[in-house]
Coordinates of C-alpha atoms in Angstrom, one line a residue:
Chain A
M1 CA 49.9 10.7 -7.0
K2 CA 46.3 10.0 -8.8
D3 CA 43.9 12.9 -8.6
I4 CA 41.1 10.7 -6.7
F5 CA 38.9 13.8 -6.4
R6 CA 38.2 13.3 -10.0
G7 CA 36.2 10.7 -12.3
D8 CA 35.6 11.0 -16.1
L9 CA 32.3 12.7 -15.4
V10 CA 32.6 14.0 -12.8
R11 CA 34.4 15.4 -9.5
I12 CA 33.6 15.0 -5.6
T13 CA 32.8 18.4 -3.8
N14 CA 31.9 19.8 -0.9
E15 CA 29.2 22.2 -1.2
E16 CA 28.1 25.3 1.1
P17 CA 25.0 24.0 3.4
D18 CA 22.9 26.7 1.1
A19 CA 23.8 25.5 -2.0
Y20 CA 23.1 21.7 -1.4
A21 CA 19.8 22.5 0.3
K22 CA 18.5 24.6 -2.4
A23 CA 19.3 21.7 -5.2
N24 CA 17.9 19.1 -2.6
V25 CA 14.8 20.5 -1.8
R26 CA 14.2 21.0 -5.7
W27 CA 15.3 16.8 -6.1
Q28 CA 13.2 15.7 -3.1
L29 CA 10.0 17.2 -5.3
D30 CA 10.8 13.7 -8.0
S31 CA 9.1 10.9 -6.2
E32 CA 10.4 8.7 -8.6
Y33 CA 14.0 9.8 -7.1
G34 CA 13.0 9.2 -3.6
R35 CA 11.6 5.8 -4.3
L36 CA 14.4 4.3 -5.8
L37 CA 16.5 6.3 -3.5
D38 CA 15.5 4.3 0.0
S39 CA 12.8 2.0 1.4
E40 CA 10.7 4.0 3.6
S41 CA 8.0 6.1 2.8
V42 CA 9.0 9.1 0.7
R43 CA 8.3 12.7 2.6
M44 CA 9.8 16.1 2.3
F45 CA 11.8 18.3 4.0
S46 CA 11.9 22.0 4.4
E47 CA 14.9 24.0 2.7
K48 CA 15.8 24.7 6.5
A49 CA 15.6 21.6 7.6
I50 CA 18.1 20.1 4.6
K51 CA 20.5 23.0 5.3
E52 CA 20.6 21.7 9.1
W53 CA 20.9 18.3 8.1
S54 CA 24.3 19.2 6.0
E55 CA 25.1 21.2 8.4
K56 CA 25.9 18.0 10.7
N57 CA 26.8 16.1 7.9
F58 CA 29.2 17.3 5.3
Q59 CA 30.5 20.3 7.2
N60 CA 32.1 17.8 10.1
S61 CA 34.1 14.7 9.9
K62 CA 33.1 11.7 11.9
P63 CA 35.8 8.3 10.9
E64 CA 32.6 6.6 10.0
R65 CA 30.3 9.1 7.9
H66 CA 32.1 10.4 4.7
Q67 CA 29.5 12.6 2.5
F68 CA 30.0 14.3 -0.5
T69 CA 28.1 15.5 -3.4
V70 CA 29.0 15.7 -6.8
R71 CA 29.3 18.0 -9.9
T72 CA 29.8 17.3 -13.8
L73 CA 33.0 18.3 -15.2
A74 CA 31.7 19.5 -18.0
E75 CA 29.3 22.8 -16.9
D76 CA 30.5 22.2 -13.1
K77 CA 26.8 21.4 -12.2
L78 CA 25.8 20.3 -8.9
I79 CA 23.8 16.8 -9.9
G80 CA 24.2 14.2 -7.0
F81 CA 25.7 13.1 -4.3
F82 CA 27.2 10.6 -2.3
G83 CA 28.0 9.2 1.5
L84 CA 30.1 6.2 2.5
Y85 CA 29.2 4.7 6.2
V86 CA 32.2 2.9 7.5
E87 CA 31.6 -0.1 10.5
L88 CA 35.2 0.8 11.8
V89 CA 36.3 -2.6 13.5
H90 CA 35.5 -4.9 10.8
S91 CA 36.2 -2.5 7.5
E92 CA 33.2 -2.4 6.0
A93 CA 31.5 0.9 4.2
W94 CA 28.0 1.1 3.5
V95 CA 26.9 3.6 0.3
G96 CA 24.1 5.5 -0.6
I97 CA 24.6 7.3 -4.3
G98 CA 21.8 9.4 -5.6
I99 CA 21.5 11.6 -8.8
G100 CA 18.8 14.3 -8.2
E101 CA 18.6 15.7 -11.6
R102 CA 17.0 13.2 -14.0
D103 CA 18.5 14.7 -16.6
F104 CA 21.4 13.0 -15.9
W105 CA 20.1 9.6 -15.4
S106 CA 21.1 6.9 -18.0
K107 CA 24.0 8.3 -19.2
G108 CA 27.2 7.2 -17.2
Y109 CA 27.1 9.5 -14.2
G110 CA 26.2 7.5 -12.2
T111 CA 28.7 5.4 -12.9
D112 CA 31.4 7.4 -12.7
V113 CA 30.3 8.6 -9.5
M114 CA 30.2 5.0 -8.0
N115 CA 33.7 4.5 -9.6
V116 CA 35.0 7.6 -8.0
C117 CA 33.3 6.4 -4.4
L118 CA 35.1 2.9 -4.6
R119 CA 38.4 4.5 -5.4
Y120 CA 38.0 6.7 -2.5
A121 CA 36.7 3.4 -0.4
F122 CA 39.7 1.1 -1.1
L123 CA 42.3 3.8 -1.5
E124 CA 41.5 6.4 0.8
L125 CA 39.7 5.5 3.8
G126 CA 41.3 1.3 3.0
V127 CA 38.1 -0.2 3.6
Q128 CA 38.2 -4.4 3.1
R129 CA 34.6 -4.0 2.0
V130 CA 32.1 -2.1 0.3
S131 CA 28.0 -2.6 0.3
L132 CA 25.0 -1.5 -0.9
G133 CA 21.2 -2.4 -1.3
L134 CA 19.0 -1.8 -4.3
H135 CA 15.3 -1.9 -5.4
E136 CA 14.4 -4.7 -7.4
Y137 CA 12.7 -2.0 -9.5
N138 CA 15.5 -0.5 -10.4
P139 CA 17.5 -2.4 -13.3
R140 CA 19.7 0.9 -13.9
A141 CA 21.4 1.2 -10.5
L142 CA 21.6 -3.0 -11.0
R143 CA 23.8 -2.4 -14.3
S144 CA 25.7 0.2 -13.1
Y145 CA 27.0 -1.2 -9.9
E146 CA 27.9 -4.8 -12.3
K147 CA 29.9 -2.5 -14.4
A148 CA 31.7 -1.1 -11.3
G149 CA 32.5 -4.3 -10.1
F150 CA 30.2 -5.3 -7.3
V151 CA 28.8 -8.9 -7.0
L152 CA 24.9 -9.5 -6.2
E153 CA 25.1 -11.7 -3.0
G154 CA 21.3 -12.5 -2.7
R155 CA 17.8 -10.6 -2.4
T156 CA 15.7 -10.4 0.9
R157 CA 12.2 -11.3 -0.6
K158 CA 9.4 -8.9 -0.8
D159 CA 10.6 -6.9 2.1
V160 CA 9.3 -3.6 0.1
L161 CA 6.0 -2.8 -0.4
R162 CA 4.9 0.2 -3.8
E163 CA 2.0 0.4 -5.4
G164 CA 0.4 -2.5 -3.6
K165 CA 3.2 -4.7 -5.0
R166 CA 5.9 -6.7 -3.0
T167 CA 9.4 -6.6 -4.7
D168 CA 12.4 -7.8 -3.4
T169 CA 15.8 -5.4 -2.0
F170 CA 19.1 -6.6 -3.5
W171 CA 22.4 -6.8 -1.4
M172 CA 25.4 -6.2 -3.3
G173 CA 29.2 -6.6 -2.0
I174 CA 32.6 -6.0 -3.5
L175 CA 35.8 -6.7 -1.7
R176 CA 38.7 -4.8 -1.7
E177 CA 40.8 -8.1 -3.4
E178 CA 38.2 -7.7 -6.2
W179 CA 38.0 -4.2 -6.7
L180 CA 42.2 -4.2 -6.8
Q181 CA 41.8 -6.7 -9.0
K182 CA 39.7 -5.2 -12.1
N183 CA 41.2 -1.6 -11.3
G184 CA 45.1 -2.5 -10.6
E185 CA 46.5 -1.6 -14.4
T186 CA 44.1 2.1 -13.9
L187 CA 46.0 2.5 -10.7
Chain B
M1 CA -14.0 -16.8 16.0
F2 CA -10.9 -14.3 16.6
D3 CA -8.0 -16.6 19.3
I4 CA -7.6 -13.8 21.1
Q5 CA -7.7 -16.0 24.4
T6 CA -3.7 -17.6 23.1
Q7 CA -1.9 -15.8 25.4
L8 CA 0.8 -14.3 23.5
F9 CA 3.3 -14.0 26.5
E10 CA 3.7 -17.2 28.0
G11 CA 5.5 -20.4 27.1
E12 CA 5.3 -23.8 28.3
H13 CA 8.8 -22.4 30.4
I14 CA 9.1 -19.3 29.9
R15 CA 7.1 -16.1 29.8
F16 CA 7.6 -12.8 28.3
G17 CA 8.1 -9.7 30.8
P18 CA 8.8 -6.3 30.6
I19 CA 12.4 -4.6 32.3
D20 CA 12.8 -5.6 35.9
H21 CA 14.7 -1.9 36.3
E22 CA 15.8 -3.3 40.3
K23 CA 16.7 -6.5 39.7
D24 CA 17.6 -7.6 35.8
A25 CA 20.8 -5.1 35.8
E26 CA 22.8 -6.9 37.9
I27 CA 22.0 -10.4 35.6
E28 CA 22.9 -8.7 32.3
S29 CA 25.9 -7.0 33.4
K30 CA 26.8 -10.9 34.2
W31 CA 26.1 -11.9 30.9
T32 CA 28.2 -9.3 29.8
H33 CA 31.1 -10.7 31.2
D34 CA 31.2 -13.7 28.9
S35 CA 32.6 -12.4 25.7
D36 CA 31.4 -15.6 23.6
F37 CA 27.3 -14.4 24.5
M38 CA 28.8 -10.7 23.8
R39 CA 30.0 -11.6 19.9
M40 CA 27.1 -13.8 18.9
M41 CA 24.6 -11.4 20.0
E42 CA 26.8 -8.2 18.9
I43 CA 28.9 -7.3 16.0
A44 CA 30.3 -4.2 17.9
P45 CA 33.4 -5.0 19.6
A46 CA 32.2 -7.3 23.2
R47 CA 33.1 -5.4 26.0
P48 CA 32.2 -6.3 29.5
L49 CA 29.3 -3.9 31.0
S50 CA 28.7 -2.5 34.6
V51 CA 25.5 -2.5 36.5
A52 CA 25.9 1.6 36.3
L53 CA 26.0 0.7 32.3
V54 CA 23.2 -1.8 31.9
K55 CA 21.1 0.7 33.8
K56 CA 21.8 3.0 31.4
Q57 CA 21.3 1.3 29.0
Y58 CA 17.8 0.0 30.0
E59 CA 16.7 4.1 30.3
K60 CA 18.1 4.5 26.9
L61 CA 15.8 1.7 25.3
E62 CA 12.8 2.6 27.0
K63 CA 13.7 6.2 25.8
E64 CA 13.4 4.9 22.3
L65 CA 10.6 2.5 22.4
D66 CA 8.9 5.2 23.8
E67 CA 9.6 7.9 20.8
N68 CA 10.1 5.9 17.8
K69 CA 7.3 3.0 17.9
N70 CA 9.2 0.9 15.8
Q71 CA 10.7 -2.0 18.3
F72 CA 9.5 -4.1 21.1
Y73 CA 11.7 -5.5 23.9
F74 CA 11.0 -8.2 25.9
T75 CA 12.7 -9.8 29.0
I76 CA 12.5 -13.9 28.8
R77 CA 12.3 -15.4 32.0
A78 CA 11.8 -18.6 33.8
R79 CA 8.2 -19.6 34.7
E80 CA 9.2 -21.6 37.7
D81 CA 10.8 -18.6 39.1
D82 CA 10.3 -15.8 37.2
R83 CA 14.3 -15.5 37.1
L84 CA 15.6 -13.7 33.9
I85 CA 16.9 -16.0 31.5
G86 CA 16.9 -13.9 28.4
K87 CA 15.8 -11.2 26.0
A88 CA 13.7 -10.5 22.6
S89 CA 13.2 -8.1 20.3
V90 CA 11.5 -7.0 17.1
Q91 CA 13.6 -4.1 15.8
W92 CA 14.2 -1.3 12.6
I93 CA 10.4 -2.3 12.3
E94 CA 9.1 -0.2 8.6
W95 CA 5.5 -0.2 9.0
A96 CA 4.8 0.6 5.4
N97 CA 6.7 -2.4 4.0
G98 CA 5.1 -4.6 7.0
N99 CA 9.1 -5.7 7.5
G100 CA 11.0 -6.2 10.7
F101 CA 14.3 -7.8 12.0
L102 CA 14.4 -10.7 15.2
R103 CA 16.8 -11.0 18.4
L104 CA 17.2 -13.2 20.8
G105 CA 19.8 -14.3 23.6
I106 CA 19.6 -16.6 25.9
G107 CA 22.1 -15.1 28.7
E108 CA 23.9 -18.3 30.3
A109 CA 25.2 -21.0 29.1
E110 CA 23.8 -23.3 31.7
N111 CA 20.6 -22.1 29.9
R112 CA 21.2 -22.9 26.5
G113 CA 20.5 -26.3 25.0
K114 CA 17.2 -26.6 27.0
G115 CA 14.8 -25.6 24.2
Y116 CA 13.8 -21.9 25.9
G117 CA 15.0 -20.2 23.2
T118 CA 13.1 -22.4 20.9
Q119 CA 9.6 -21.4 23.1
A120 CA 11.2 -17.8 22.9
F121 CA 11.6 -17.3 19.2
R122 CA 8.0 -19.4 18.7
M123 CA 6.6 -16.2 20.9
L124 CA 8.2 -13.5 19.3
L125 CA 7.4 -15.2 15.6
R126 CA 3.6 -15.5 16.8
F127 CA 4.0 -11.7 18.0
A128 CA 5.7 -10.4 15.0
F129 CA 3.2 -12.0 13.0
A130 CA -0.4 -12.1 14.6
E131 CA 0.1 -9.2 16.7
L132 CA 2.0 -6.9 14.6
N133 CA 0.5 -8.4 11.6
L134 CA 4.2 -7.8 9.9
F135 CA 4.3 -9.3 6.1
R136 CA 8.1 -10.7 6.7
V137 CA 10.7 -10.6 9.6
S138 CA 14.6 -10.4 9.0
A139 CA 17.1 -11.8 11.2
I140 CA 21.0 -11.4 10.7
V141 CA 23.4 -14.1 11.8
P142 CA 27.0 -14.1 11.3
E143 CA 28.3 -17.7 9.9
Y144 CA 29.8 -18.4 13.3
N145 CA 26.4 -18.5 15.0
V146 CA 25.9 -22.5 14.5
A147 CA 22.9 -22.0 17.0
A148 CA 21.2 -19.3 15.9
I149 CA 21.2 -20.9 12.2
A150 CA 19.5 -24.1 13.2
L151 CA 17.0 -22.1 14.8
L152 CA 16.2 -20.2 12.3
K153 CA 16.2 -23.2 10.0
K154 CA 14.3 -25.1 12.1
F155 CA 11.5 -22.4 11.9
G156 CA 11.9 -22.5 8.2
F157 CA 13.3 -19.3 8.0
V158 CA 15.2 -19.2 4.2
Q159 CA 19.1 -17.5 4.0
E160 CA 18.3 -15.0 1.5
V161 CA 21.6 -13.3 1.5
C162 CA 25.6 -14.4 2.2
R163 CA 27.2 -10.9 2.6
R164 CA 30.8 -12.4 1.9
K165 CA 33.6 -11.3 4.6
S166 CA 31.8 -8.6 6.5
L167 CA 33.1 -9.3 9.8
E168 CA 36.7 -9.3 10.8
R169 CA 37.4 -11.4 14.2
D170 CA 39.5 -13.6 15.2
G171 CA 42.0 -12.9 12.7
R172 CA 40.0 -13.6 10.0
R173 CA 36.7 -12.6 8.1
W174 CA 33.7 -13.7 8.2
D175 CA 30.4 -14.2 6.2
L176 CA 27.1 -12.5 7.2
Y177 CA 24.0 -14.2 6.6
V178 CA 20.5 -12.9 6.3
F179 CA 17.7 -14.8 6.5
G180 CA 13.7 -14.4 6.1
L181 CA 10.6 -15.6 6.6
L182 CA 7.4 -14.5 5.0
R183 CA 3.8 -14.2 7.0
D184 CA 2.6 -17.4 4.4
E185 CA 5.4 -19.5 5.0
W186 CA 5.1 -18.8 8.9
Q187 CA 1.3 -20.0 8.8
Y188 CA 1.8 -23.1 6.8
S189 CA 4.3 -24.2 8.9
H190 CA 2.8 -24.3 12.1
A191 CA 5.5 -23.1 14.0
G192 CA 3.6 -20.2 15.3
D193 CA 1.7 -23.0 17.5
L194 CA 2.1 -22.2 21.4
Q195 CA 0.7 -25.4 22.3
Q196 CA 3.5 -27.8 19.9
A197 CA 6.1 -28.7 22.8
E198 CA 9.4 -29.4 21.5
A199 CA 12.9 -29.3 23.1

């Protein structure tokens, strides 16, 4: 069987809470990272709080929540995470993804993580659809998600206020049949 | 002059009120035994709820209202006899972004199509824009909820997103729409005018 934990550049891991907290407490100091990640005001958490959150979310398995960390294949460096939240009854998964180490931005790592994430969602969780939202001011993410096969399904107008300016949130989705068609040959 | 004399919670045939812990649960429990109502209101699996369970939900809701401060909830009552006919809320408010989500339900089939929903929605919009000072509001609706879509369009909402095949019901998949209305669009449409009677 195919190694679904491995992409071209990264592999899926489940970090020890300590290691995850140490990396995250550093990543959160980069406010640009935080503003790309979410629409709520950025905030800071203690290493202890992150560790406890990690223990709750990474170290147990709930059928609707699948949270992973990723390491590079080359350096074995922890660079980010992805999470899938599944609407179990409707077989739809929502993705959150972040590359906390900004030295690894714009080099194909994010796209590789998304490819691994989609493969996990469709081949292991068996969902019918994967969804995500991103900010209009994150063109790097838009390109990456389009590359992974996501279709732009609309934008909620001016729903986020950053630096005094109103921006849209983009909403994307990929259906199981679309993903299978795109990736059928490489299964 | 500030228009604070305008009553936010009074409509022509309905009014907004708080939860009545004595009486409401019995009525709302009845609504939940109507699968149509439940499937229009929720994407979670529809199930009938006992009076006891509805009471428990009220407790939970009031605790959330108190702790989170990011939602507002009203019961909708008929002016003539104060009976409970529905519920309306603004939830998931992001204060920093001035964005919130609207929900509305008229419980019994016989109370639908009488303009109560329109009156309640007009009041809810006025509350969201003129009291909460939101910049925009959103609503999420499955493609099969034709009445809700018609109501949103009547108030000038724009269909912004079509989440293809997001719901599974009755053996097929359905799209989920996200609608949005900006404060400017609301103001210029006069849809918030409480005096404007309309069925």
